[in-house]
Structures are given as C-alpha cells and as structure tokens.
Amino acid sequence: MTLTILVLVVLVALAGAFVMLTRRDAAAVPAARNDGLGDEEEGIVSEPVPVNGTAHVAEPDRITWTRQFDPHSGPLDDAARLRLIEDLGMLRASWCVPLLEQACREETDPAHREAAQRALASCGGQPR
C-alpha cells in the first residue's frame, strides 16, 4: 500500500512538472511573423505596421483600399501595404477579392500592383 501511494505521488509530481514545462515553453515561443524572409507559415497573417516618419507613404487620397480595415488609422507605408496584399493572398478568402481588386486599381508601384494581381489570382478573382 505504501509503495502504491509513493508511486502515485511520483506520477502526479511528474505530470505536474510536465504541464508546467509545456506551458512555459509555449509562452516562450515568439509569435510567428510574415516578414518576407521565407519563413512563412500557411495561415499566419501579420498586422499592418503604422507609418513612421521616414517611410515613403503614398498620397493619402490616392490609396484608399487600406482604409477598409480601420477607417480612422493613418495611411500605411509601402512595406506595410505590400505585406497586407501578400497576407490577403494567403488567406484565399472571397472577402479579400474586392480589396485586392481595388488595390490593383490604386497601387502605382509596379511591385505592389503585381503582388495584388498574384494575390487576387490565388483568391480566385480576376483583375479589372
């Protein structure tokens, strides 16, 4: 009987230690980012980055497709808009199609426009 209780106590202690270690390891893992370095994971979408003072920003009245996410936010810089286009393409959702169509029309940078067309194709849409 004593041996059974001892074994049970050891097993409970090991289970508790295992749970604590797995929670600590999960909290220590940094959030995955899609920063364009090839470490993308399917389905992980990065947040648009606010504009800092030195980044190039398109004319605020010219680029309006990004305002559909947060109408009160300021304009996004080139890198943030490109990331957002790529993220929408990764989602492959039907609600992304109108946004990407608008991005195809409004973006003036050829790289942004090509990315929007690729993303639109992955969502099943056609550029207008």
mmCIF file of C-alpha atoms in Angstrom:
data_model
loop_
_atom_site.group_PDB
_atom_site.id
_atom_site.type_symbol
_atom_site.label_atom_id
_atom_site.label_comp_id
_atom_site.label_asym_id
_atom_site.label_seq_id
_atom_site.Cartn_x
_atom_site.Cartn_y
_atom_site.Cartn_z
ATOM 1 C CA MET A 1 0.000 0.000 0.000
ATOM 2 C CA THR A 2 2.796 2.433 0.884
ATOM 3 C CA LEU A 3 4.602 1.614 -2.359
ATOM 4 C CA THR A 4 1.419 2.301 -4.347
ATOM 5 C CA ILE A 5 0.967 5.697 -2.678
ATOM 6 C CA LEU A 6 4.637 6.555 -3.303
ATOM 7 C CA VAL A 7 4.349 5.629 -6.995
ATOM 8 C CA LEU A 8 1.128 7.647 -7.277
ATOM 9 C CA VAL A 9 2.733 10.720 -5.671
ATOM 10 C CA VAL A 10 5.729 10.481 -8.016
ATOM 11 C CA LEU A 11 3.465 10.164 -11.069
ATOM 12 C CA VAL A 12 1.371 13.176 -10.008
ATOM 13 C CA ALA A 13 4.550 15.208 -9.421
ATOM 14 C CA LEU A 14 5.917 14.246 -12.843
ATOM 15 C CA ALA A 15 2.611 15.097 -14.530
ATOM 16 C CA GLY A 16 2.547 18.490 -12.800
ATOM 17 C CA ALA A 17 6.141 19.192 -13.839
ATOM 18 C CA PHE A 18 5.343 18.203 -17.424
ATOM 19 C CA VAL A 19 2.344 20.555 -17.552
ATOM 20 C CA MET A 20 4.375 23.433 -16.120
ATOM 21 C CA LEU A 21 7.226 22.882 -18.579
ATOM 22 C CA THR A 22 4.945 22.701 -21.606
ATOM 23 C CA ARG A 23 3.153 25.913 -20.612
ATOM 24 C CA ARG A 24 6.458 27.718 -20.061
ATOM 25 C CA ASP A 25 7.804 26.526 -23.443
ATOM 26 C CA ALA A 26 4.624 27.596 -25.232
ATOM 27 C CA ALA A 27 4.821 31.072 -23.690
ATOM 28 C CA ALA A 28 8.497 31.404 -24.631
ATOM 29 C CA VAL A 29 7.914 30.732 -28.341
ATOM 30 C CA PRO A 30 7.781 34.082 -30.153
ATOM 31 C CA ALA A 31 4.808 34.800 -32.361
ATOM 32 C CA ALA A 32 5.410 33.828 -35.990
ATOM 33 C CA ARG A 33 5.714 36.739 -38.428
ATOM 34 C CA ASN A 34 5.456 37.017 -42.131
ATOM 35 C CA ASP A 35 8.320 39.426 -42.747
ATOM 36 C CA GLY A 36 9.081 38.276 -46.270
ATOM 37 C CA LEU A 37 12.175 36.298 -45.307
ATOM 38 C CA GLY A 38 10.821 32.957 -46.494
ATOM 39 C CA ASP A 39 9.805 31.700 -43.040
ATOM 40 C CA GLU A 40 6.115 31.944 -43.849
ATOM 41 C CA GLU A 41 3.675 29.525 -42.368
ATOM 42 C CA GLU A 42 0.341 28.941 -44.047
ATOM 43 C CA GLY A 43 -2.421 30.952 -42.429
ATOM 44 C CA ILE A 44 -0.320 33.329 -40.316
ATOM 45 C CA VAL A 45 -1.171 36.912 -41.067
ATOM 46 C CA SER A 46 0.869 39.859 -39.900
ATOM 47 C CA GLU A 47 -0.592 43.130 -38.730
ATOM 48 C CA PRO A 48 -0.235 46.265 -40.855
ATOM 49 C CA VAL A 49 2.500 48.479 -39.475
ATOM 50 C CA PRO A 50 1.744 52.149 -38.796
ATOM 51 C CA VAL A 51 3.698 54.693 -40.787
ATOM 52 C CA ASN A 52 6.835 56.072 -39.183
ATOM 53 C CA GLY A 53 8.281 59.458 -40.059
ATOM 54 C CA THR A 54 10.894 58.224 -42.569
ATOM 55 C CA ALA A 55 8.941 55.668 -44.590
ATOM 56 C CA HIS A 56 7.543 56.512 -48.014
ATOM 57 C CA VAL A 57 3.804 56.953 -47.893
ATOM 58 C CA ALA A 58 1.634 57.049 -50.974
ATOM 59 C CA GLU A 59 -0.643 60.035 -51.407
ATOM 60 C CA PRO A 60 -3.345 59.599 -48.731
ATOM 61 C CA ASP A 61 -6.169 60.395 -51.157
ATOM 62 C CA ARG A 62 -4.803 58.063 -53.842
ATOM 63 C CA ILE A 63 -4.636 54.828 -51.798
ATOM 64 C CA THR A 64 -7.991 54.151 -50.160
ATOM 65 C CA TRP A 65 -8.244 50.354 -50.189
ATOM 66 C CA THR A 66 -6.373 50.053 -46.868
ATOM 67 C CA ARG A 67 -8.908 52.270 -45.070
ATOM 68 C CA GLN A 68 -11.461 49.462 -45.165
ATOM 69 C CA PHE A 69 -9.584 47.768 -42.312
ATOM 70 C CA ASP A 70 -9.578 50.778 -39.991
ATOM 71 C CA PRO A 71 -11.068 53.996 -41.385
ATOM 72 C CA HIS A 72 -9.566 56.050 -38.538
ATOM 73 C CA SER A 73 -5.978 54.895 -38.987
ATOM 74 C CA GLY A 74 -3.455 56.845 -40.968
ATOM 75 C CA PRO A 75 -2.005 55.769 -44.287
ATOM 76 C CA LEU A 76 0.245 52.711 -44.415
ATOM 77 C CA ASP A 77 3.766 52.858 -45.795
ATOM 78 C CA ASP A 78 4.865 50.895 -48.876
ATOM 79 C CA ALA A 79 6.191 47.906 -46.930
ATOM 80 C CA ALA A 80 3.043 47.615 -44.801
ATOM 81 C CA ARG A 81 0.766 47.759 -47.853
ATOM 82 C CA LEU A 82 2.826 45.101 -49.631
ATOM 83 C CA ARG A 83 2.664 42.836 -46.552
ATOM 84 C CA LEU A 84 -1.085 43.382 -46.337
ATOM 85 C CA ILE A 85 -1.518 42.451 -50.012
ATOM 86 C CA GLU A 86 0.515 39.269 -49.519
ATOM 87 C CA ASP A 87 -1.422 38.380 -46.371
ATOM 88 C CA LEU A 88 -4.753 38.803 -48.163
ATOM 89 C CA GLY A 89 -3.494 36.477 -50.893
ATOM 90 C CA MET A 90 -2.508 33.907 -48.283
ATOM 91 C CA LEU A 91 -5.998 33.975 -46.783
ATOM 92 C CA ARG A 92 -7.592 32.994 -50.106
ATOM 93 C CA ALA A 93 -10.970 34.192 -48.847
ATOM 94 C CA SER A 94 -13.760 35.531 -51.033
ATOM 95 C CA TRP A 95 -13.997 38.740 -48.965
ATOM 96 C CA CYS A 96 -10.397 39.538 -49.993
ATOM 97 C CA VAL A 97 -11.300 39.773 -53.698
ATOM 98 C CA PRO A 98 -12.880 43.290 -53.665
ATOM 99 C CA LEU A 99 -9.987 44.624 -51.571
ATOM 100 C CA LEU A 100 -7.394 43.179 -53.909
ATOM 101 C CA GLU A 101 -9.264 44.420 -56.981
ATOM 102 C CA GLN A 102 -9.209 47.904 -55.505
ATOM 103 C CA ALA A 103 -5.517 47.523 -54.645
ATOM 104 C CA CYS A 104 -4.818 46.571 -58.281
ATOM 105 C CA ARG A 105 -6.505 49.765 -59.426
ATOM 106 C CA GLU A 106 -4.997 52.136 -56.849
ATOM 107 C CA GLU A 107 -1.425 50.954 -56.347
ATOM 108 C CA THR A 108 1.052 52.847 -58.515
ATOM 109 C CA ASP A 109 4.172 50.866 -57.623
ATOM 110 C CA PRO A 110 4.582 48.032 -60.189
ATOM 111 C CA ALA A 111 5.743 45.597 -57.465
ATOM 112 C CA HIS A 112 2.630 46.311 -55.394
ATOM 113 C CA ARG A 113 0.382 46.000 -58.420
ATOM 114 C CA GLU A 114 1.952 42.650 -59.433
ATOM 115 C CA ALA A 115 1.658 41.361 -55.857
ATOM 116 C CA ALA A 116 -2.006 42.399 -55.785
ATOM 117 C CA GLN A 117 -2.634 40.595 -59.074
ATOM 118 C CA ARG A 118 -0.939 37.414 -57.784
ATOM 119 C CA ALA A 119 -2.896 37.606 -54.528
ATOM 120 C CA LEU A 120 -6.121 38.190 -56.423
ATOM 121 C CA ALA A 121 -5.458 35.153 -58.621
ATOM 122 C CA SER A 122 -4.858 32.997 -55.534
ATOM 123 C CA CYS A 123 -8.246 34.133 -54.190
ATOM 124 C CA GLY A 124 -9.938 33.201 -57.445
ATOM 125 C CA GLY A 125 -10.536 36.755 -58.650
ATOM 126 C CA GLN A 126 -9.632 38.484 -61.905
ATOM 127 C CA PRO A 127 -8.062 41.955 -62.063
ATOM 128 C CA ARG A 128 -10.354 44.564 -63.589
#
